[in-house]
Coordinates of C-alpha atoms in Angstrom, one line a residue:
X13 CA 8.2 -0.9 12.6
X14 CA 6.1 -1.9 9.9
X15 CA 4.4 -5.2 10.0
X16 CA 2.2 -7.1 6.9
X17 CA -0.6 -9.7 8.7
X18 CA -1.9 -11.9 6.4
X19 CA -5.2 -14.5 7.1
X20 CA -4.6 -17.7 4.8
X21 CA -6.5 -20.8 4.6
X22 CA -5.9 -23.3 2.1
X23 CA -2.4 -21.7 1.5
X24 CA -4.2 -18.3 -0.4
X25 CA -4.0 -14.9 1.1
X26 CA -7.7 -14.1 1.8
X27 CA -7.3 -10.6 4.1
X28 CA -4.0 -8.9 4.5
X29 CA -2.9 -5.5 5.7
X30 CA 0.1 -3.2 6.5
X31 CA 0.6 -2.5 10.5
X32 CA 2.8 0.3 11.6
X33 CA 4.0 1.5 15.2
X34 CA 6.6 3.5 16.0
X35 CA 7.3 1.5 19.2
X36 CA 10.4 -0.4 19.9
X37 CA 10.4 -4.0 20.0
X38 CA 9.7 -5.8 23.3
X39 CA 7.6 -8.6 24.6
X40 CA 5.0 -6.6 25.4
X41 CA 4.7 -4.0 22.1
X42 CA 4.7 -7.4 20.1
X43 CA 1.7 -8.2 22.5
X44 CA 0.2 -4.8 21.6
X45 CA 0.6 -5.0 18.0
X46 CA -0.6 -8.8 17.7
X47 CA -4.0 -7.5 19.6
X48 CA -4.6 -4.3 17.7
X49 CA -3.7 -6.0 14.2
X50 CA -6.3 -8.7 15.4
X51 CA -8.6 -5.9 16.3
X52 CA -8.2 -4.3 12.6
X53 CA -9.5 -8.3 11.1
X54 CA -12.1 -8.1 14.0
X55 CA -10.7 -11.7 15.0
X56 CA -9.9 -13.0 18.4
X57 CA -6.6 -12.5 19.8
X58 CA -4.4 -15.3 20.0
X59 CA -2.5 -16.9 22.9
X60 CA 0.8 -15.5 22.6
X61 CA 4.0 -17.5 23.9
X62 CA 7.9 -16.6 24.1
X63 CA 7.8 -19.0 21.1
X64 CA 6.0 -16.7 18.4
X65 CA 7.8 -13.3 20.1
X66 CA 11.1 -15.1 19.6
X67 CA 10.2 -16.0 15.8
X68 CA 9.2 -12.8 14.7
X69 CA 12.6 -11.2 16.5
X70 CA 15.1 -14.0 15.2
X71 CA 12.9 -15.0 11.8
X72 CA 11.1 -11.5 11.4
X73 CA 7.6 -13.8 11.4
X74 CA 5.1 -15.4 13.9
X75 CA 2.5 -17.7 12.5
X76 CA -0.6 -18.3 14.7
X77 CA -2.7 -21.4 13.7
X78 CA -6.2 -21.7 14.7
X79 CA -5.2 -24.2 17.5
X80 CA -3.3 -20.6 18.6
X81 CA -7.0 -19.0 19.7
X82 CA -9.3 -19.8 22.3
X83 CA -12.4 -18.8 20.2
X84 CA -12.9 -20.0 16.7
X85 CA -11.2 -18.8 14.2
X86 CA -12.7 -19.3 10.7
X87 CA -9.1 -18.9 9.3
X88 CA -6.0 -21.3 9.0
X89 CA -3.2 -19.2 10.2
X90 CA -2.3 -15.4 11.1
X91 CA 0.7 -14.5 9.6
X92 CA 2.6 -11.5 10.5
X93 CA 6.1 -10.4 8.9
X94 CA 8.7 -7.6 9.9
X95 CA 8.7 -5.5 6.8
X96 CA 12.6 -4.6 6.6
X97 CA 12.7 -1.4 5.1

């Protein structure tokens, strides 16, 4: 599984990088990669819900708005895609 997480405010792409695990996808790997890909920007972690997990599996993305954190978050949105290979 490879996975691109972006940090965008104002629309532009100010951090991004390429995520890779060779774990199957489940509830709680998606919660493991959110949280180490969060550790890589040295950001908080978001509050994950069904809701994102289910977008990233159906939609092969999750967005995470600020609202999304419990601390601040001096971004607009974490993105992260499923890089179909």
């Amino acid at each position: 599984m490879k996975i691109w997480a972006k940090l965008i405010t104002n629309n532009d792409l100010i951090k991004d990088l390429i995520y890779e695990s060779s774990l199957p996808i489940s509830f709680d790997n998606y919660n493991l990669w959110v949280s180490e890909i969060c550790n890589k920007f040295d950001i908080p972690t978001p509050v994950i819900v069904p809701y994102h997990y289910k977008n990233f599996v159906y939609y092969y993305n999750s967005v995470f708005k600020a609202d999304d954190f419990i601390q601040s978050l001096d971004y607009d949105q974490l993105r992260i895609e499923d890089c179909k290979e």
